[in-house]
C-alpha atoms as an extended CHARMM CRD file, in Angstrom:
* protein
*
       125  EXT
         1         1  MET       CA             52.5110000000      130.6240000000      138.7530000000  PROA      1               0.0000000000
         2         2  ARG       CA             52.9930000000      127.1070000000      136.5460000000  PROA      2               0.0000000000
         3         3  ILE       CA             53.7610000000      127.6820000000      132.6900000000  PROA      3               0.0000000000
         4         4  ARG       CA             55.1060000000      124.8530000000      129.8380000000  PROA      4               0.0000000000
         5         5  ILE       CA             55.2570000000      124.5470000000      126.3550000000  PROA      5               0.0000000000
         6         6  GLN       CA             51.7010000000      124.0220000000      125.0100000000  PROA      6               0.0000000000
         7         7  GLU       CA             52.6230000000      122.5670000000      121.7530000000  PROA      7               0.0000000000
         8         8  ILE       CA             54.8900000000      123.0740000000      118.4450000000  PROA      8               0.0000000000
         9         9  GLU       CA             52.9600000000      124.1040000000      115.1360000000  PROA      9               0.0000000000
        10        10  PHE       CA             54.1920000000      124.6730000000      111.6460000000  PROA      10              0.0000000000
        11        11  GLY       CA             52.4180000000      126.5700000000      108.9380000000  PROA      11              0.0000000000
        12        12  VAL       CA             51.7570000000      124.3420000000      105.7700000000  PROA      12              0.0000000000
        13        13  ASN       CA             50.0270000000      124.0700000000      103.1990000000  PROA      13              0.0000000000
        14        14  GLU       CA             49.0570000000      120.2380000000      103.3810000000  PROA      14              0.0000000000
        15        15  PRO       CA             47.7370000000      119.6680000000      106.5860000000  PROA      15              0.0000000000
        16        16  SER       CA             47.1910000000      116.2040000000      105.2690000000  PROA      16              0.0000000000
        17        17  GLU       CA             50.6730000000      115.7410000000      103.6980000000  PROA      17              0.0000000000
        18        18  SER       CA             52.3000000000      116.9090000000      106.3870000000  PROA      18              0.0000000000
        19        19  GLU       CA             50.0950000000      114.0430000000      108.6520000000  PROA      19              0.0000000000
        20        20  GLU       CA             51.2280000000      111.2430000000      106.6770000000  PROA      20              0.0000000000
        21        21  PHE       CA             54.7240000000      112.1110000000      106.4850000000  PROA      21              0.0000000000
        22        22  TYR       CA             55.1360000000      112.0900000000      110.5510000000  PROA      22              0.0000000000
        23        23  LYS       CA             52.7130000000      109.5570000000      110.8780000000  PROA      23              0.0000000000
        24        24  SER       CA             54.4960000000      107.5500000000      108.2040000000  PROA      24              0.0000000000
        25        25  VAL       CA             58.3340000000      108.1040000000      108.9790000000  PROA      25              0.0000000000
        26        26  LEU       CA             58.3270000000      108.7390000000      112.5010000000  PROA      26              0.0000000000
        27        27  GLY       CA             55.1980000000      106.9750000000      113.8670000000  PROA      27              0.0000000000
        28        28  PHE       CA             53.3870000000      109.5950000000      115.2940000000  PROA      28              0.0000000000
        29        29  GLU       CA             49.1560000000      108.6750000000      116.4950000000  PROA      29              0.0000000000
        30        30  LEU       CA             47.1540000000      111.6570000000      114.9190000000  PROA      30              0.0000000000
        31        31  SER       CA             44.8900000000      113.0140000000      118.0490000000  PROA      31              0.0000000000
        32        32  VAL       CA             42.8170000000      115.4600000000      116.3320000000  PROA      32              0.0000000000
        33        33  SER       CA             42.1490000000      116.4370000000      112.4400000000  PROA      33              0.0000000000
        34        34  GLN       CA             40.0060000000      118.6530000000      111.4130000000  PROA      34              0.0000000000
        35        35  ASN       CA             40.5380000000      120.2870000000      107.8420000000  PROA      35              0.0000000000
        36        36  GLU       CA             42.8130000000      122.7080000000      108.3470000000  PROA      36              0.0000000000
        37        37  LEU       CA             44.6300000000      121.4100000000      111.7020000000  PROA      37              0.0000000000
        38        38  LYS       CA             46.0120000000      118.1330000000      112.6220000000  PROA      38              0.0000000000
        39        39  VAL       CA             47.5170000000      117.7920000000      115.4650000000  PROA      39              0.0000000000
        40        40  LEU       CA             50.2010000000      114.6320000000      115.9880000000  PROA      40              0.0000000000
        41        41  LYS       CA             51.3600000000      112.6960000000      119.5430000000  PROA      41              0.0000000000
        42        42  PRO       CA             54.7010000000      111.6180000000      119.6730000000  PROA      42              0.0000000000
        43        43  GLY       CA             54.5170000000      109.4940000000      122.7310000000  PROA      43              0.0000000000
        44        44  VAL       CA             56.3680000000      111.4340000000      124.6560000000  PROA      44              0.0000000000
        45        45  ASN       CA             55.2820000000      113.6580000000      127.4330000000  PROA      45              0.0000000000
        46        46  GLU       CA             58.5900000000      115.5960000000      127.1090000000  PROA      46              0.0000000000
        47        47  LEU       CA             60.2150000000      119.0540000000      125.5520000000  PROA      47              0.0000000000
        48        48  ASP       CA             63.0860000000      120.4270000000      126.3960000000  PROA      48              0.0000000000
        49        49  LEU       CA             63.5050000000      124.4630000000      125.3070000000  PROA      49              0.0000000000
        50        50  ASN       CA             66.9480000000      125.0490000000      124.6980000000  PROA      50              0.0000000000
        51        51  PHE       CA             68.8720000000      128.4270000000      123.7840000000  PROA      51              0.0000000000
        52        52  SER       CA             72.3090000000      127.3370000000      122.3470000000  PROA      52              0.0000000000
        53        53  LEU       CA             75.9280000000      127.9260000000      121.1350000000  PROA      53              0.0000000000
        54        54  HSD       CA             76.3070000000      124.8690000000      118.8700000000  PROA      54              0.0000000000
        55        55  VAL       CA             73.5570000000      126.1010000000      116.3190000000  PROA      55              0.0000000000
        56        56  PRO       CA             73.5310000000      129.6640000000      114.4250000000  PROA      56              0.0000000000
        57        57  GLN       CA             71.3980000000      132.6730000000      115.8220000000  PROA      57              0.0000000000
        58        58  GLY       CA             68.0510000000      132.7900000000      114.2540000000  PROA      58              0.0000000000
        59        59  THR       CA             67.7230000000      129.3370000000      114.2170000000  PROA      59              0.0000000000
        60        60  VAL       CA             65.0580000000      127.1280000000      115.3000000000  PROA      60              0.0000000000
        61        61  PHE       CA             64.4570000000      123.1470000000      114.0960000000  PROA      61              0.0000000000
        62        62  ILE       CA             62.6940000000      120.5430000000      115.5460000000  PROA      62              0.0000000000
        63        63  SER       CA             64.6840000000      117.6200000000      117.4490000000  PROA      63              0.0000000000
        64        64  PHE       CA             62.9840000000      113.9200000000      118.5380000000  PROA      64              0.0000000000
        65        65  LEU       CA             65.0060000000      111.7170000000      120.7120000000  PROA      65              0.0000000000
        66        66  CYS       CA             64.8100000000      107.8660000000      119.3090000000  PROA      66              0.0000000000
        67        67  ASP       CA             66.0990000000      104.8810000000      120.5120000000  PROA      67              0.0000000000
        68        68  ASP       CA             66.0340000000      103.2760000000      116.9070000000  PROA      68              0.0000000000
        69        69  LEU       CA             67.9540000000      105.7840000000      114.5160000000  PROA      69              0.0000000000
        70        70  GLU       CA             68.6910000000      103.0560000000      112.1870000000  PROA      70              0.0000000000
        71        71  GLU       CA             64.6880000000      102.2660000000      111.5580000000  PROA      71              0.0000000000
        72        72  ILE       CA             64.2650000000      105.9180000000      110.7160000000  PROA      72              0.0000000000
        73        73  MET       CA             66.4490000000      105.7350000000      108.5110000000  PROA      73              0.0000000000
        74        74  SER       CA             65.2910000000      103.2250000000      107.0330000000  PROA      74              0.0000000000
        75        75  ARG       CA             62.1800000000      104.6260000000      106.7180000000  PROA      75              0.0000000000
        76        76  LEU       CA             63.4760000000      108.0580000000      105.0870000000  PROA      76              0.0000000000
        77        77  ILE       CA             65.3400000000      105.8510000000      102.7650000000  PROA      77              0.0000000000
        78        78  ASN       CA             62.1240000000      103.7860000000      101.7950000000  PROA      78              0.0000000000
        79        79  LYS       CA             60.5610000000      106.8250000000      100.6870000000  PROA      79              0.0000000000
        80        80  ASN       CA             63.7900000000      108.5400000000       98.8680000000  PROA      80              0.0000000000
        81        81  ILE       CA             63.9700000000      110.9590000000      101.6420000000  PROA      81              0.0000000000
        82        82  PRO       CA             67.3030000000      112.2460000000      101.1590000000  PROA      82              0.0000000000
        83        83  PHE       CA             68.9330000000      112.9430000000      104.6140000000  PROA      83              0.0000000000
        84        84  ASP       CA             72.5270000000      114.1670000000      106.1570000000  PROA      84              0.0000000000
        85        85  GLY       CA             74.3590000000      111.6490000000      109.0200000000  PROA      85              0.0000000000
        86        86  PRO       CA             74.4060000000      110.2710000000      111.1630000000  PROA      86              0.0000000000
        87        87  LYS       CA             77.0060000000      112.1090000000      112.3180000000  PROA      87              0.0000000000
        88        88  LYS       CA             78.6150000000      113.3660000000      115.9820000000  PROA      88              0.0000000000
        89        89  SER       CA             76.6010000000      115.5040000000      117.6570000000  PROA      89              0.0000000000
        90        90  HSD       CA             76.3540000000      117.5120000000      121.2540000000  PROA      90              0.0000000000
        91        91  LEU       CA             76.0450000000      115.3910000000      124.4010000000  PROA      91              0.0000000000
        92        92  GLY       CA             77.4100000000      112.4930000000      123.2030000000  PROA      92              0.0000000000
        93        93  MET       CA             74.5430000000      111.5790000000      120.5440000000  PROA      93              0.0000000000
        94        94  LYS       CA             74.5540000000      110.5610000000      116.8970000000  PROA      94              0.0000000000
        95        95  THR       CA             72.1650000000      112.3750000000      114.4420000000  PROA      95              0.0000000000
        96        96  ILE       CA             70.4350000000      112.7530000000      111.3540000000  PROA      96              0.0000000000
        97        97  SER       CA             69.1700000000      116.3330000000      109.5600000000  PROA      97              0.0000000000
        98        98  PHE       CA             65.9230000000      116.3860000000      106.8480000000  PROA      98              0.0000000000
        99        99  ARG       CA             63.5730000000      118.4600000000      105.4280000000  PROA      99              0.0000000000
       100       100  ASP       CA             59.7920000000      117.6980000000      106.1460000000  PROA      100             0.0000000000
       101       101  PRO       CA             57.0090000000      118.6680000000      103.2260000000  PROA      101             0.0000000000
       102       102  SER       CA             57.1120000000      121.9510000000      103.8970000000  PROA      102             0.0000000000
       103       103  GLY       CA             61.1190000000      122.4860000000      103.9240000000  PROA      103             0.0000000000
       104       104  TYR       CA             61.0960000000      122.3440000000      107.9440000000  PROA      104             0.0000000000
       105       105  LEU       CA             64.6360000000      121.1050000000      109.1210000000  PROA      105             0.0000000000
       106       106  VAL       CA             64.1530000000      118.2690000000      111.3530000000  PROA      106             0.0000000000
       107       107  LYS       CA             66.1880000000      116.7050000000      113.5370000000  PROA      107             0.0000000000
       108       108  ILE       CA             66.3570000000      112.8610000000      114.7890000000  PROA      108             0.0000000000
       109       109  ASN       CA             68.7340000000      112.3200000000      117.8440000000  PROA      109             0.0000000000
       110       110  ILE       CA             69.9490000000      108.9060000000      119.7690000000  PROA      110             0.0000000000
       111       111  PRO       CA             71.8120000000      109.0350000000      122.7890000000  PROA      111             0.0000000000
       112       112  THR       CA             75.5200000000      106.5150000000      122.3900000000  PROA      112             0.0000000000
       113       113  ASP       CA             77.4550000000      105.4300000000      125.3530000000  PROA      113             0.0000000000
       114       114  GLU       CA             79.2410000000      108.6790000000      125.6480000000  PROA      114             0.0000000000
       115       115  SER       CA             75.8530000000      110.5030000000      126.0880000000  PROA      115             0.0000000000
       116       116  PRO       CA             75.3020000000      111.1270000000      129.8830000000  PROA      116             0.0000000000
       117       117  GLN       CA             73.5050000000      108.9800000000      131.9040000000  PROA      117             0.0000000000
       118       118  TRP       CA             70.0540000000      111.1760000000      132.1470000000  PROA      118             0.0000000000
       119       119  LEU       CA             70.5170000000      110.8200000000      128.7260000000  PROA      119             0.0000000000
       120       120  ARG       CA             70.6660000000      107.4960000000      127.6190000000  PROA      120             0.0000000000
       121       121  ALA       CA             67.9680000000      106.5490000000      130.8300000000  PROA      121             0.0000000000
       122       122  THR       CA             64.8610000000      108.5830000000      128.4620000000  PROA      122             0.0000000000
       123       123  PHE       CA             63.3590000000      105.4920000000      127.4250000000  PROA      123             0.0000000000
       124       124  GLN       CA             64.2910000000      102.9140000000      130.2900000000  PROA      124             0.0000000000
       125       125  LYS       CA             61.6230000000      104.8260000000      132.1590000000  PROA      125             0.0000000000
């Protein structure tokens, strides 16, 4: 049997507002547009499913790995979206976090020289 994660789906009140947010802040591309559904593609076809001790039990959030954290922080600042960080995170990464228009916690990580080689090589493929 083969299985993979198909999607991460957020319940929202305004799909178009979320579409605009993820397109303008993170550069995602729209792949499906219906009145009640917007599907966005981040451009990288890898997804990790993590079970961790470094976040509180019962907490679920979405994390993105990027190659230019300064660019994302600049976009957030330009849109007056408050964020926490940057600060040191697990696996030697640097991270920021913020809430999307529906209140979901979003984390953006970038590998540093302290990160394992396999993580630093993510965007070198």
